[in-house]
Coordinates of C-alpha atoms in Angstrom, one line a residue:
X9 CA -11.7 7.8 7.9
X10 CA -10.1 5.1 9.8
X11 CA -11.3 1.7 8.9
X12 CA -11.2 -1.3 11.3
X13 CA -10.2 -4.8 9.8
X14 CA -13.7 -6.2 10.5
X15 CA -15.2 -3.7 8.3
X16 CA -13.5 -5.2 5.1
X17 CA -14.4 -8.4 3.4
X18 CA -11.6 -10.7 3.4
X19 CA -11.7 -13.8 1.2
X20 CA -8.5 -15.4 0.4
X21 CA -5.5 -13.0 0.2
X22 CA -4.0 -11.6 3.3
X23 CA -4.9 -8.2 4.4
X24 CA -2.8 -5.4 5.5
X25 CA -3.8 -4.9 9.2
X26 CA -5.2 -1.6 10.5
X27 CA -2.2 -0.7 12.6
X28 CA 0.1 -1.2 9.5
X29 CA -2.3 0.5 7.2
X30 CA -2.6 3.6 9.8
X31 CA 1.6 4.0 9.7
X32 CA 1.6 3.4 5.9
X33 CA -1.1 5.8 5.1
X34 CA 0.5 8.4 7.4
X35 CA 3.8 8.0 5.7
X36 CA 1.9 8.6 2.2
X37 CA 1.0 12.2 3.6
X38 CA -2.0 12.2 1.4
X39 CA -3.5 15.4 0.3
X40 CA -7.3 15.8 -0.3
X41 CA -6.5 16.0 -4.1
X42 CA -3.6 13.3 -4.3
X43 CA -3.5 10.8 -7.1
X44 CA -2.3 7.5 -5.6
X45 CA -1.1 4.5 -7.5
X46 CA -1.4 1.3 -5.1
X47 CA 0.7 -1.5 -6.7
X48 CA -0.1 -5.0 -5.6
X49 CA -3.4 -3.8 -4.0
X50 CA -4.1 -7.5 -2.7
X51 CA -7.5 -7.1 -0.8
X52 CA -7.6 -3.2 -1.5
X53 CA -7.5 -2.2 2.0
X54 CA -4.7 0.5 1.7
X55 CA -6.0 2.1 -1.5
X56 CA -9.8 2.1 -0.2
X57 CA -8.8 3.6 3.0
X58 CA -6.7 6.1 1.4
X59 CA -9.5 7.0 -0.9
X60 CA -11.5 8.1 2.0
X61 CA -9.0 10.8 2.9
X62 CA -8.8 12.0 -0.9
X63 CA -12.2 13.4 -1.8
X64 CA -10.9 15.3 -4.7
X65 CA -8.2 12.8 -5.5
X66 CA -8.0 9.5 -7.1
X67 CA -6.7 5.9 -6.4
X68 CA -5.6 3.4 -9.1
X69 CA -5.3 0.1 -7.5
X70 CA -3.3 -2.4 -9.7
X71 CA -3.8 -6.1 -8.9
X72 CA -2.9 -9.3 -11.0
X73 CA -4.3 -11.9 -8.9
X74 CA -7.9 -12.9 -10.0
X75 CA -8.8 -13.8 -6.3
X76 CA -7.9 -10.4 -5.3
X77 CA -9.9 -8.4 -7.8
X78 CA -13.3 -9.8 -6.6
X79 CA -12.6 -8.9 -3.1
X80 CA -11.3 -5.3 -3.9
X81 CA -14.6 -4.9 -6.0
X82 CA -16.6 -5.9 -2.9
X83 CA -14.7 -3.6 -0.6
X84 CA -14.8 -0.7 -3.0
X85 CA -18.5 -1.1 -3.3
X86 CA -19.1 -1.4 0.4
X87 CA -17.6 2.1 0.9
X88 CA -19.4 3.8 -2.2
X89 CA -16.1 5.1 -3.6
X90 CA -16.3 7.1 -6.6
X91 CA -12.6 8.1 -6.7
X92 CA -11.2 4.4 -6.8
X93 CA -10.3 2.5 -10.0
X94 CA -9.4 -1.2 -10.0
X95 CA -6.9 -2.1 -12.9
X96 CA -6.4 -5.9 -13.5
X97 CA -2.7 -6.5 -14.6
X98 CA 0.7 -6.7 -13.5
X99 CA 2.9 -3.6 -12.6
X100 CA 4.5 -1.8 -14.0
X101 CA 2.7 -2.6 -17.3
X102 CA -0.7 -2.0 -15.8
X103 CA 0.1 1.3 -14.3
X104 CA -1.4 4.3 -16.3
X105 CA 1.2 6.5 -17.7
X106 CA -0.2 9.6 -15.9
X107 CA 1.4 12.2 -13.6
X108 CA 0.8 11.2 -9.8
X109 CA 1.9 12.4 -6.5
X110 CA 1.9 9.2 -4.5
X111 CA 2.5 5.5 -4.9
X112 CA 2.3 2.7 -2.5
X113 CA 3.9 -0.7 -3.2
X114 CA 2.4 -3.6 -1.4
X115 CA 3.2 -6.4 -3.6
X116 CA 5.7 -6.5 -6.7
X117 CA 6.2 -10.0 -7.8
X118 CA 9.9 -9.4 -8.1
X119 CA 9.3 -6.4 -10.4
X120 CA 10.2 -3.9 -7.8
X121 CA 12.9 -1.9 -9.8
X122 CA 10.8 -1.6 -13.1
X123 CA 8.0 -0.3 -10.7
X124 CA 10.4 2.3 -9.0
X125 CA 11.4 3.3 -12.7
X126 CA 7.8 4.1 -13.5
X127 CA 7.7 6.3 -10.1
X128 CA 10.9 8.0 -11.3
X129 CA 9.5 8.6 -14.9
X130 CA 5.8 9.5 -14.1
X131 CA 5.4 10.8 -10.6
X132 CA 5.5 14.7 -10.0
X133 CA 8.4 16.3 -8.2
X134 CA 8.3 15.7 -4.4
X135 CA 6.0 12.7 -5.0
X136 CA 6.1 10.3 -2.2
X137 CA 6.9 6.6 -2.5
X138 CA 5.9 4.0 0.3
X139 CA 7.0 0.2 0.1
X140 CA 5.7 -2.3 2.7
X141 CA 8.1 -5.2 3.1
X142 CA 7.0 -8.4 4.5
X143 CA 10.3 -10.3 3.6
X144 CA 13.7 -9.5 4.3
X145 CA 14.7 -10.1 0.7
X146 CA 12.1 -7.4 -0.5
X147 CA 13.4 -5.1 2.1
X148 CA 17.1 -5.5 1.1
X149 CA 16.2 -5.4 -2.7
X150 CA 14.3 -2.3 -2.2
X151 CA 16.8 -0.4 -0.2
X152 CA 19.6 -1.5 -2.8
X153 CA 17.7 -0.2 -5.7
X154 CA 16.6 3.0 -4.0
X155 CA 20.2 3.7 -3.2
X156 CA 21.2 2.8 -6.9
X157 CA 18.5 5.2 -8.3
X158 CA 20.1 8.1 -6.2
X159 CA 17.6 8.6 -3.1
X160 CA 19.4 9.8 -0.4
X161 CA 16.8 10.4 2.5
X162 CA 15.3 6.8 2.8
X163 CA 13.2 6.5 5.8
X164 CA 12.8 3.0 7.1
X165 CA 10.6 2.0 9.9
X166 CA 9.9 -1.6 11.1
X167 CA 6.4 -1.9 12.9
X168 CA 5.6 -4.9 15.1
X169 CA 2.0 -5.3 16.3
X170 CA 0.6 -7.7 19.3
X171 CA -2.9 -8.5 19.6
X172 CA -4.3 -9.6 22.8
X173 CA -6.3 -12.9 22.8
X174 CA -8.2 -14.5 25.7
X175 CA -6.8 -17.9 26.7
X176 CA -9.0 -19.3 29.6
X177 CA -9.1 -16.6 32.2
X178 CA -5.7 -15.0 31.0
X179 CA -5.0 -12.6 28.2
X180 CA -2.0 -13.3 26.0
X181 CA -0.3 -11.2 23.3
X182 CA 0.1 -12.7 19.9
X183 CA 2.6 -11.1 17.6
X184 CA 1.7 -10.3 14.0
X185 CA 4.3 -10.3 11.3
X186 CA 6.7 -7.4 11.6
X187 CA 6.5 -5.1 8.5
X188 CA 9.1 -3.0 7.3
X189 CA 7.9 0.4 5.8
X190 CA 10.1 2.4 3.5
X191 CA 9.4 6.0 2.4
X192 CA 11.2 8.0 -0.1
X193 CA 10.5 11.6 -1.7
X194 CA 11.2 12.2 -5.5
X195 CA 13.6 15.3 -5.7

């Protein structure tokens, strides 16, 4: 179920905008019974929307920031999710050591290599990893690590969204931050 930004509660942390969520979730290629690890869940928008596509699946949302936890709880309750579990902690330590078939990294606080190692250790064969990068440094580091770990078919997409706003009698387009979306599949 596509969820519009205005339907989410947003308090302090930045929210992944609906157009970026749509592309990121499409890249995850979720199945009704997927198990998704949402690392750096922030306000929870990716994991919460993903949970609505996976009625027999489960989302484990990992978030270390206290201010994000309350927002995620409010949003998860709002959508009455029974297949969504919030875990307070820092990845990769807080990620459950279970088999899963999807991982989304929205934030890594510098621990991207350790998180990718968790994916390589615990994700099932043909599992999909999607990384959203806001900074060029995260994009470069992620690509470097993925290549070092032997991933060959690395898909990279940059998405830029412009949003119309009224300015007097005119409508102007204002750009949102471009987001680099990286997708790999575990062989």
